[in-house]
Amino acid sequence: TNAAHFHVSANGLVFAVAARSGTVDVKAAGSTVLVRAGELSTVGRMGPPTPPRAIPTEVLLRVAAASTLAPQACLDTTGRTDPSARAVVNGAEVQVGEDGRFPIQVSGPQRDGVTVRIVAADGRELVRTLPCGAEPSARIRDLRMRWSGREP
């Protein structure tokens, strides 16, 4: 590192390093990449680091329409975010796939709905509460938070 302020995150499939300032060397599987301020690199299982890319300026959560629910189910659908992010559904971390998709499956009554928390590779968070029993015909909903570039 070179006078760096950086964030490290792992979601089960990838390990991400995001630099807010300075530079960070990310080393894995015999390869090294230099991550500069405003960039991130990810490392998959046993693989080399990806080439650095810009840190997404938005923390993104998309929720697909709910599937047909079983009698005791609250919500059964999928969410989508950046593949380097972590997803937490009602306090339990769920695996984010290489395409950014993750399951949102909650059974039983949930008085306050289902809480989904997305943690971006650089530590920014987005929290959203989804109602139980969403209609299967509901349109995809999209919520974004724009990062101003200032420290959190």
Short mmCIF file of N, CA and C in Angstrom, two decimals:
data_model
loop_
_atom_site.label_atom_id
_atom_site.label_comp_id
_atom_site.label_asym_id
_atom_site.label_seq_id
_atom_site.Cartn_x
_atom_site.Cartn_y
_atom_site.Cartn_z
N THR A 1 0.83 -1.19 0.00
CA THR A 1 0.00 0.00 0.00
C THR A 1 0.87 1.24 0.00
N ASN A 2 0.30 2.31 -0.50
CA ASN A 2 0.99 3.59 -0.55
C ASN A 2 0.02 4.65 -0.04
N ALA A 3 0.09 4.95 1.28
CA ALA A 3 -0.79 5.93 1.91
C ALA A 3 -2.24 5.71 1.48
N ALA A 4 -2.68 4.48 1.54
CA ALA A 4 -4.00 4.13 1.02
C ALA A 4 -5.07 4.08 2.11
N HIS A 5 -6.27 4.44 1.71
CA HIS A 5 -7.48 4.23 2.49
C HIS A 5 -8.28 3.26 1.64
N PHE A 6 -8.44 2.02 2.11
CA PHE A 6 -9.10 1.01 1.29
C PHE A 6 -10.04 0.16 2.12
N HIS A 7 -10.92 -0.56 1.44
CA HIS A 7 -11.91 -1.43 2.08
C HIS A 7 -11.78 -2.82 1.48
N VAL A 8 -11.85 -3.84 2.34
CA VAL A 8 -11.78 -5.23 1.91
C VAL A 8 -13.11 -5.89 2.25
N SER A 9 -13.64 -6.65 1.30
CA SER A 9 -14.93 -7.30 1.49
C SER A 9 -14.90 -8.67 0.82
N ALA A 10 -15.66 -9.61 1.37
CA ALA A 10 -15.79 -10.94 0.76
C ALA A 10 -17.25 -11.36 0.82
N ASN A 11 -17.75 -11.99 -0.26
CA ASN A 11 -19.15 -12.39 -0.29
C ASN A 11 -19.35 -13.89 -0.48
N GLY A 12 -18.31 -14.67 -0.32
CA GLY A 12 -18.43 -16.12 -0.50
C GLY A 12 -17.89 -16.60 -1.82
N LEU A 13 -18.00 -15.79 -2.86
CA LEU A 13 -17.45 -16.14 -4.17
C LEU A 13 -16.24 -15.30 -4.53
N VAL A 14 -16.26 -14.04 -4.13
CA VAL A 14 -15.14 -13.16 -4.45
C VAL A 14 -14.69 -12.38 -3.23
N PHE A 15 -13.43 -12.02 -3.26
CA PHE A 15 -12.78 -11.18 -2.27
C PHE A 15 -12.51 -9.88 -3.02
N ALA A 16 -12.98 -8.75 -2.51
CA ALA A 16 -12.84 -7.47 -3.22
C ALA A 16 -12.00 -6.50 -2.41
N VAL A 17 -11.16 -5.73 -3.10
CA VAL A 17 -10.37 -4.67 -2.49
C VAL A 17 -10.69 -3.40 -3.26
N ALA A 18 -11.18 -2.38 -2.55
CA ALA A 18 -11.53 -1.10 -3.17
C ALA A 18 -10.71 0.00 -2.51
N ALA A 19 -10.02 0.81 -3.31
CA ALA A 19 -9.19 1.89 -2.79
C ALA A 19 -9.94 3.22 -2.87
N ARG A 20 -10.03 3.92 -1.74
CA ARG A 20 -10.62 5.26 -1.72
C ARG A 20 -9.55 6.31 -2.02
N SER A 21 -8.31 6.05 -1.55
CA SER A 21 -7.19 6.95 -1.81
C SER A 21 -5.91 6.12 -1.82
N GLY A 22 -4.85 6.67 -2.39
CA GLY A 22 -3.58 5.95 -2.46
C GLY A 22 -3.65 4.78 -3.42
N THR A 23 -2.76 3.81 -3.21
CA THR A 23 -2.73 2.62 -4.05
C THR A 23 -2.58 1.37 -3.18
N VAL A 24 -3.07 0.25 -3.70
CA VAL A 24 -3.00 -1.03 -3.00
C VAL A 24 -2.57 -2.10 -4.01
N ASP A 25 -1.58 -2.91 -3.64
CA ASP A 25 -1.21 -4.07 -4.45
C ASP A 25 -2.08 -5.24 -4.02
N VAL A 26 -2.78 -5.85 -4.98
CA VAL A 26 -3.59 -7.04 -4.70
C VAL A 26 -2.87 -8.22 -5.34
N LYS A 27 -2.49 -9.20 -4.51
CA LYS A 27 -1.72 -10.35 -4.98
C LYS A 27 -2.51 -11.64 -4.73
N ALA A 28 -2.57 -12.49 -5.76
CA ALA A 28 -3.21 -13.79 -5.63
C ALA A 28 -2.79 -14.67 -6.79
N ALA A 29 -2.66 -15.95 -6.54
CA ALA A 29 -2.34 -16.95 -7.58
C ALA A 29 -1.15 -16.52 -8.44
N GLY A 30 -0.14 -15.94 -7.80
CA GLY A 30 1.09 -15.57 -8.52
C GLY A 30 0.99 -14.30 -9.36
N SER A 31 -0.12 -13.59 -9.28
CA SER A 31 -0.30 -12.35 -10.04
C SER A 31 -0.51 -11.18 -9.08
N THR A 32 -0.15 -9.99 -9.56
CA THR A 32 -0.32 -8.77 -8.78
C THR A 32 -0.93 -7.70 -9.66
N VAL A 33 -1.91 -6.96 -9.12
CA VAL A 33 -2.45 -5.79 -9.81
C VAL A 33 -2.36 -4.61 -8.86
N LEU A 34 -2.18 -3.43 -9.42
CA LEU A 34 -2.12 -2.20 -8.66
C LEU A 34 -3.49 -1.54 -8.73
N VAL A 35 -4.13 -1.37 -7.57
CA VAL A 35 -5.45 -0.75 -7.49
C VAL A 35 -5.25 0.68 -7.00
N ARG A 36 -5.65 1.63 -7.83
CA ARG A 36 -5.51 3.06 -7.52
C ARG A 36 -6.79 3.60 -6.90
N ALA A 37 -6.71 4.81 -6.38
CA ALA A 37 -7.88 5.47 -5.78
C ALA A 37 -9.05 5.45 -6.76
N GLY A 38 -10.23 5.06 -6.25
CA GLY A 38 -11.42 5.02 -7.08
C GLY A 38 -11.59 3.73 -7.86
N GLU A 39 -10.72 2.75 -7.62
CA GLU A 39 -10.79 1.46 -8.34
C GLU A 39 -10.99 0.32 -7.36
N LEU A 40 -11.42 -0.83 -7.93
CA LEU A 40 -11.51 -2.07 -7.16
C LEU A 40 -11.04 -3.23 -8.02
N SER A 41 -10.60 -4.28 -7.34
CA SER A 41 -10.23 -5.53 -7.99
C SER A 41 -10.84 -6.65 -7.16
N THR A 42 -11.23 -7.73 -7.83
CA THR A 42 -11.78 -8.88 -7.12
C THR A 42 -10.92 -10.11 -7.39
N VAL A 43 -10.98 -11.04 -6.46
CA VAL A 43 -10.26 -12.30 -6.59
C VAL A 43 -11.26 -13.42 -6.33
N GLY A 44 -11.44 -14.30 -7.32
CA GLY A 44 -12.30 -15.46 -7.14
C GLY A 44 -11.52 -16.57 -6.48
N ARG A 45 -12.18 -17.65 -6.21
CA ARG A 45 -11.52 -18.80 -5.56
C ARG A 45 -10.33 -19.28 -6.37
N MET A 46 -9.17 -19.21 -5.77
CA MET A 46 -7.93 -19.73 -6.34
C MET A 46 -7.50 -19.05 -7.64
N GLY A 47 -8.10 -17.92 -7.99
CA GLY A 47 -7.76 -17.25 -9.23
C GLY A 47 -6.93 -16.01 -9.00
N PRO A 48 -6.46 -15.42 -10.09
CA PRO A 48 -5.69 -14.18 -9.99
C PRO A 48 -6.63 -12.98 -9.80
N PRO A 49 -6.11 -11.85 -9.38
CA PRO A 49 -6.95 -10.66 -9.26
C PRO A 49 -7.43 -10.18 -10.63
N THR A 50 -8.64 -9.63 -10.67
CA THR A 50 -9.15 -9.07 -11.92
C THR A 50 -8.44 -7.74 -12.19
N PRO A 51 -8.42 -7.32 -13.46
CA PRO A 51 -7.88 -5.99 -13.73
C PRO A 51 -8.69 -4.95 -12.96
N PRO A 52 -8.06 -3.92 -12.44
CA PRO A 52 -8.81 -2.89 -11.70
C PRO A 52 -9.89 -2.26 -12.57
N ARG A 53 -11.03 -1.93 -11.94
CA ARG A 53 -12.12 -1.23 -12.61
C ARG A 53 -12.62 -0.16 -11.67
N ALA A 54 -13.33 0.80 -12.21
CA ALA A 54 -13.86 1.89 -11.39
C ALA A 54 -14.84 1.35 -10.35
N ILE A 55 -14.78 1.89 -9.16
CA ILE A 55 -15.75 1.56 -8.13
C ILE A 55 -17.11 2.06 -8.63
N PRO A 56 -18.15 1.22 -8.62
CA PRO A 56 -19.46 1.70 -9.06
C PRO A 56 -19.88 2.93 -8.25
N THR A 57 -20.42 3.92 -8.92
CA THR A 57 -20.83 5.14 -8.22
C THR A 57 -22.18 4.98 -7.54
N GLU A 58 -22.87 3.88 -7.81
CA GLU A 58 -24.18 3.64 -7.22
C GLU A 58 -24.18 2.28 -6.52
N VAL A 59 -24.83 2.22 -5.38
CA VAL A 59 -25.10 0.95 -4.72
C VAL A 59 -26.45 0.51 -5.27
N LEU A 60 -26.46 -0.62 -5.96
CA LEU A 60 -27.65 -1.01 -6.71
C LEU A 60 -28.28 -2.27 -6.13
N LEU A 61 -29.60 -2.25 -6.02
CA LEU A 61 -30.38 -3.42 -5.63
C LEU A 61 -31.58 -3.48 -6.54
N ARG A 62 -31.70 -4.56 -7.27
CA ARG A 62 -32.89 -4.80 -8.09
C ARG A 62 -33.59 -6.03 -7.53
N VAL A 63 -34.90 -5.96 -7.46
CA VAL A 63 -35.68 -7.08 -6.93
C VAL A 63 -36.65 -7.51 -8.01
N ALA A 64 -36.61 -8.80 -8.36
CA ALA A 64 -37.51 -9.35 -9.37
C ALA A 64 -38.88 -9.57 -8.77
N ALA A 65 -39.86 -9.75 -9.62
CA ALA A 65 -41.21 -10.04 -9.16
C ALA A 65 -41.20 -11.33 -8.35
N ALA A 66 -42.02 -11.38 -7.32
CA ALA A 66 -42.09 -12.56 -6.47
C ALA A 66 -42.69 -13.73 -7.23
N SER A 67 -42.21 -14.92 -6.89
CA SER A 67 -42.78 -16.12 -7.49
C SER A 67 -44.06 -16.48 -6.72
N THR A 68 -44.78 -17.49 -7.20
CA THR A 68 -45.98 -17.94 -6.50
C THR A 68 -45.58 -18.43 -5.12
N LEU A 69 -46.26 -17.94 -4.11
CA LEU A 69 -45.88 -18.23 -2.73
C LEU A 69 -46.61 -19.43 -2.16
N ALA A 70 -45.88 -20.21 -1.38
CA ALA A 70 -46.49 -21.30 -0.61
C ALA A 70 -47.31 -20.65 0.51
N PRO A 71 -48.26 -21.41 1.10
CA PRO A 71 -49.16 -20.82 2.10
C PRO A 71 -48.44 -20.11 3.26
N GLN A 72 -47.33 -20.64 3.77
CA GLN A 72 -46.65 -20.05 4.91
C GLN A 72 -45.45 -19.18 4.51
N ALA A 73 -45.27 -18.92 3.22
CA ALA A 73 -44.12 -18.14 2.78
C ALA A 73 -44.39 -16.65 2.89
N CYS A 74 -43.34 -15.90 3.12
CA CYS A 74 -43.43 -14.44 3.15
C CYS A 74 -42.98 -13.89 1.80
N LEU A 75 -41.81 -14.32 1.32
CA LEU A 75 -41.27 -13.80 0.08
C LEU A 75 -40.33 -14.82 -0.54
N ASP A 76 -40.45 -15.03 -1.85
CA ASP A 76 -39.59 -15.96 -2.58
C ASP A 76 -39.29 -15.32 -3.93
N THR A 77 -38.12 -14.72 -4.05
CA THR A 77 -37.75 -14.01 -5.27
C THR A 77 -36.22 -13.95 -5.35
N THR A 78 -35.71 -13.15 -6.26
CA THR A 78 -34.27 -12.96 -6.37
C THR A 78 -33.97 -11.47 -6.40
N GLY A 79 -32.77 -11.13 -5.97
CA GLY A 79 -32.28 -9.77 -6.06
C GLY A 79 -31.06 -9.76 -6.96
N ARG A 80 -30.63 -8.57 -7.34
CA ARG A 80 -29.44 -8.46 -8.18
C ARG A 80 -28.67 -7.21 -7.78
N THR A 81 -27.36 -7.34 -7.70
CA THR A 81 -26.50 -6.24 -7.34
C THR A 81 -25.17 -6.41 -8.05
N ASP A 82 -24.20 -5.57 -7.75
CA ASP A 82 -22.88 -5.74 -8.33
C ASP A 82 -22.28 -7.03 -7.77
N PRO A 83 -21.63 -7.86 -8.59
CA PRO A 83 -21.09 -9.13 -8.10
C PRO A 83 -20.05 -9.00 -6.99
N SER A 84 -19.45 -7.82 -6.82
CA SER A 84 -18.46 -7.64 -5.76
C SER A 84 -19.10 -7.26 -4.43
N ALA A 85 -20.42 -7.06 -4.40
CA ALA A 85 -21.12 -6.66 -3.19
C ALA A 85 -21.50 -7.86 -2.33
N ARG A 86 -21.84 -7.58 -1.07
CA ARG A 86 -22.38 -8.60 -0.17
C ARG A 86 -23.86 -8.32 0.00
N ALA A 87 -24.66 -9.38 0.17
CA ALA A 87 -26.10 -9.25 0.39
C ALA A 87 -26.48 -9.93 1.70
N VAL A 88 -27.30 -9.24 2.49
CA VAL A 88 -27.78 -9.77 3.77
C VAL A 88 -29.30 -9.67 3.76
N VAL A 89 -29.99 -10.81 3.96
CA VAL A 89 -31.45 -10.86 3.96
C VAL A 89 -31.92 -11.22 5.37
N ASN A 90 -32.67 -10.32 5.98
CA ASN A 90 -33.14 -10.51 7.37
C ASN A 90 -32.02 -10.95 8.30
N GLY A 91 -30.86 -10.32 8.18
CA GLY A 91 -29.74 -10.57 9.08
C GLY A 91 -28.84 -11.73 8.70
N ALA A 92 -29.19 -12.51 7.68
CA ALA A 92 -28.38 -13.65 7.25
C ALA A 92 -27.73 -13.36 5.90
N GLU A 93 -26.41 -13.49 5.85
CA GLU A 93 -25.73 -13.24 4.58
C GLU A 93 -26.08 -14.35 3.59
N VAL A 94 -26.37 -13.95 2.35
CA VAL A 94 -26.67 -14.90 1.28
C VAL A 94 -25.61 -14.74 0.20
N GLN A 95 -25.41 -15.79 -0.56
CA GLN A 95 -24.36 -15.78 -1.57
C GLN A 95 -24.79 -15.01 -2.82
N VAL A 96 -23.92 -14.10 -3.24
CA VAL A 96 -24.14 -13.34 -4.47
C VAL A 96 -23.39 -14.07 -5.59
N GLY A 97 -24.10 -14.42 -6.65
CA GLY A 97 -23.50 -15.16 -7.76
C GLY A 97 -22.59 -14.30 -8.62
N GLU A 98 -21.89 -14.93 -9.52
CA GLU A 98 -20.99 -14.22 -10.42
C GLU A 98 -21.72 -13.21 -11.29
N ASP A 99 -23.03 -13.42 -11.51
CA ASP A 99 -23.82 -12.48 -12.30
C ASP A 99 -24.51 -11.43 -11.41
N GLY A 100 -24.25 -11.47 -10.10
CA GLY A 100 -24.82 -10.51 -9.17
C GLY A 100 -26.15 -10.91 -8.57
N ARG A 101 -26.70 -12.07 -8.98
CA ARG A 101 -28.00 -12.51 -8.46
C ARG A 101 -27.84 -13.19 -7.10
N PHE A 102 -28.89 -13.02 -6.27
CA PHE A 102 -28.90 -13.67 -4.96
C PHE A 102 -30.34 -13.98 -4.57
N PRO A 103 -30.55 -15.04 -3.75
CA PRO A 103 -31.91 -15.43 -3.37
C PRO A 103 -32.47 -14.55 -2.25
N ILE A 104 -33.77 -14.30 -2.32
CA ILE A 104 -34.50 -13.66 -1.23
C ILE A 104 -35.65 -14.61 -0.92
N GLN A 105 -35.43 -15.51 0.04
CA GLN A 105 -36.42 -16.53 0.38
C GLN A 105 -36.65 -16.48 1.88
N VAL A 106 -37.84 -16.06 2.27
CA VAL A 106 -38.17 -15.92 3.68
C VAL A 106 -39.52 -16.58 3.91
N SER A 107 -39.56 -17.50 4.88
CA SER A 107 -40.83 -18.16 5.19
C SER A 107 -41.39 -17.63 6.50
N GLY A 108 -42.64 -17.93 6.72
CA GLY A 108 -43.31 -17.51 7.95
C GLY A 108 -43.69 -16.03 7.92
N PRO A 109 -44.59 -15.64 8.78
CA PRO A 109 -45.02 -14.24 8.81
C PRO A 109 -43.88 -13.33 9.27
N GLN A 110 -43.76 -12.20 8.63
CA GLN A 110 -42.76 -11.19 8.97
C GLN A 110 -43.50 -9.87 9.14
N ARG A 111 -43.78 -9.51 10.37
CA ARG A 111 -44.60 -8.33 10.64
C ARG A 111 -44.07 -7.07 9.96
N ASP A 112 -42.76 -6.91 9.94
CA ASP A 112 -42.17 -5.69 9.39
C ASP A 112 -41.62 -5.88 7.98
N GLY A 113 -41.93 -6.99 7.32
CA GLY A 113 -41.42 -7.24 5.98
C GLY A 113 -40.04 -7.88 6.02
N VAL A 114 -39.36 -7.84 4.89
CA VAL A 114 -38.04 -8.47 4.74
C VAL A 114 -37.01 -7.37 4.52
N THR A 115 -35.97 -7.37 5.34
CA THR A 115 -34.92 -6.36 5.22
C THR A 115 -33.77 -6.92 4.39
N VAL A 116 -33.42 -6.20 3.32
CA VAL A 116 -32.30 -6.57 2.46
C VAL A 116 -31.25 -5.48 2.58
N ARG A 117 -30.01 -5.88 2.91
CA ARG A 117 -28.90 -4.93 3.05
C ARG A 117 -27.84 -5.30 2.04
N ILE A 118 -27.44 -4.34 1.22
CA ILE A 118 -26.37 -4.53 0.25
C ILE A 118 -25.17 -3.74 0.74
N VAL A 119 -24.00 -4.40 0.79
CA VAL A 119 -22.76 -3.74 1.19
C VAL A 119 -21.83 -3.76 -0.02
N ALA A 120 -21.55 -2.58 -0.57
CA ALA A 120 -20.68 -2.46 -1.74
C ALA A 120 -19.24 -2.79 -1.35
N ALA A 121 -18.41 -3.05 -2.34
CA ALA A 121 -17.01 -3.42 -2.10
C ALA A 121 -16.26 -2.36 -1.32
N ASP A 122 -16.67 -1.11 -1.44
CA ASP A 122 -15.97 -0.04 -0.71
C ASP A 122 -16.63 0.29 0.62
N GLY A 123 -17.61 -0.52 1.06
CA GLY A 123 -18.21 -0.36 2.37
C GLY A 123 -19.51 0.42 2.41
N ARG A 124 -19.90 1.09 1.33
CA ARG A 124 -21.18 1.81 1.32
C ARG A 124 -22.31 0.79 1.42
N GLU A 125 -23.40 1.20 2.07
CA GLU A 125 -24.52 0.29 2.28
C GLU A 125 -25.83 0.86 1.77
N LEU A 126 -26.71 -0.04 1.39
CA LEU A 126 -28.07 0.29 1.00
C LEU A 126 -28.97 -0.69 1.75
N VAL A 127 -29.97 -0.19 2.46
CA VAL A 127 -30.91 -1.04 3.19
C VAL A 127 -32.30 -0.76 2.66
N ARG A 128 -33.03 -1.84 2.38
CA ARG A 128 -34.38 -1.70 1.85
C ARG A 128 -35.27 -2.75 2.51
N THR A 129 -36.49 -2.37 2.86
CA THR A 129 -37.46 -3.30 3.44
C THR A 129 -38.51 -3.62 2.38
N LEU A 130 -38.69 -4.92 2.13
CA LEU A 130 -39.64 -5.39 1.13
C LEU A 130 -40.86 -5.97 1.84
N PRO A 131 -42.06 -5.71 1.34
CA PRO A 131 -43.26 -6.27 1.98
C PRO A 131 -43.38 -7.77 1.72
N CYS A 132 -43.98 -8.47 2.65
CA CYS A 132 -44.27 -9.89 2.44
C CYS A 132 -45.40 -10.03 1.43
N GLY A 133 -45.40 -11.17 0.73
CA GLY A 133 -46.49 -11.50 -0.16
C GLY A 133 -46.61 -10.58 -1.36
N ALA A 134 -45.50 -10.11 -1.89
CA ALA A 134 -45.55 -9.25 -3.07
C ALA A 134 -46.26 -9.98 -4.20
N GLU A 135 -47.02 -9.24 -4.97
CA GLU A 135 -47.76 -9.83 -6.08
C GLU A 135 -46.80 -10.39 -7.13
N PRO A 136 -47.06 -11.62 -7.66
CA PRO A 136 -46.20 -12.18 -8.69
C PRO A 136 -46.11 -11.31 -9.94
N SER A 137 -47.13 -10.51 -10.20
CA SER A 137 -47.11 -9.68 -11.39
C SER A 137 -46.42 -8.33 -11.16
N ALA A 138 -45.87 -8.14 -9.95
CA ALA A 138 -45.22 -6.86 -9.66
C ALA A 138 -44.07 -6.61 -10.61
N ARG A 139 -43.91 -5.37 -11.02
CA ARG A 139 -42.82 -5.01 -11.91
C ARG A 139 -41.51 -5.00 -11.15
N ILE A 140 -40.41 -5.15 -11.87
CA ILE A 140 -39.09 -5.06 -11.24
C ILE A 140 -38.94 -3.67 -10.66
N ARG A 141 -38.42 -3.62 -9.45
CA ARG A 141 -38.20 -2.34 -8.79
C ARG A 141 -36.71 -2.09 -8.74
N ASP A 142 -36.34 -0.87 -8.85
CA ASP A 142 -34.94 -0.50 -8.96
C ASP A 142 -34.69 0.68 -8.02
N LEU A 143 -33.74 0.55 -7.12
CA LEU A 143 -33.41 1.62 -6.20
C LEU A 143 -31.92 1.84 -6.25
N ARG A 144 -31.50 3.07 -6.41
CA ARG A 144 -30.08 3.38 -6.48
C ARG A 144 -29.76 4.51 -5.51
N MET A 145 -28.56 4.45 -4.96
CA MET A 145 -28.05 5.54 -4.13
C MET A 145 -26.79 6.04 -4.81
N ARG A 146 -26.71 7.29 -5.10
CA ARG A 146 -25.56 7.85 -5.78
C ARG A 146 -24.52 8.27 -4.76
N TRP A 147 -23.28 7.88 -4.99
CA TRP A 147 -22.17 8.22 -4.11
C TRP A 147 -21.63 9.56 -4.53
N SER A 148 -21.51 10.47 -3.61
CA SER A 148 -21.07 11.82 -3.93
C SER A 148 -19.55 11.93 -4.00
N GLY A 149 -18.84 10.88 -3.60
CA GLY A 149 -17.38 10.93 -3.61
C GLY A 149 -16.81 11.42 -2.30
N ARG A 150 -17.69 11.82 -1.38
CA ARG A 150 -17.23 12.26 -0.06
C ARG A 150 -17.11 11.06 0.84
N GLU A 151 -16.30 11.19 1.87
CA GLU A 151 -16.15 10.13 2.86
C GLU A 151 -17.48 9.88 3.53
N PRO A 152 -17.79 8.60 3.88
CA PRO A 152 -19.05 8.31 4.57
C PRO A 152 -19.07 8.90 5.97
#
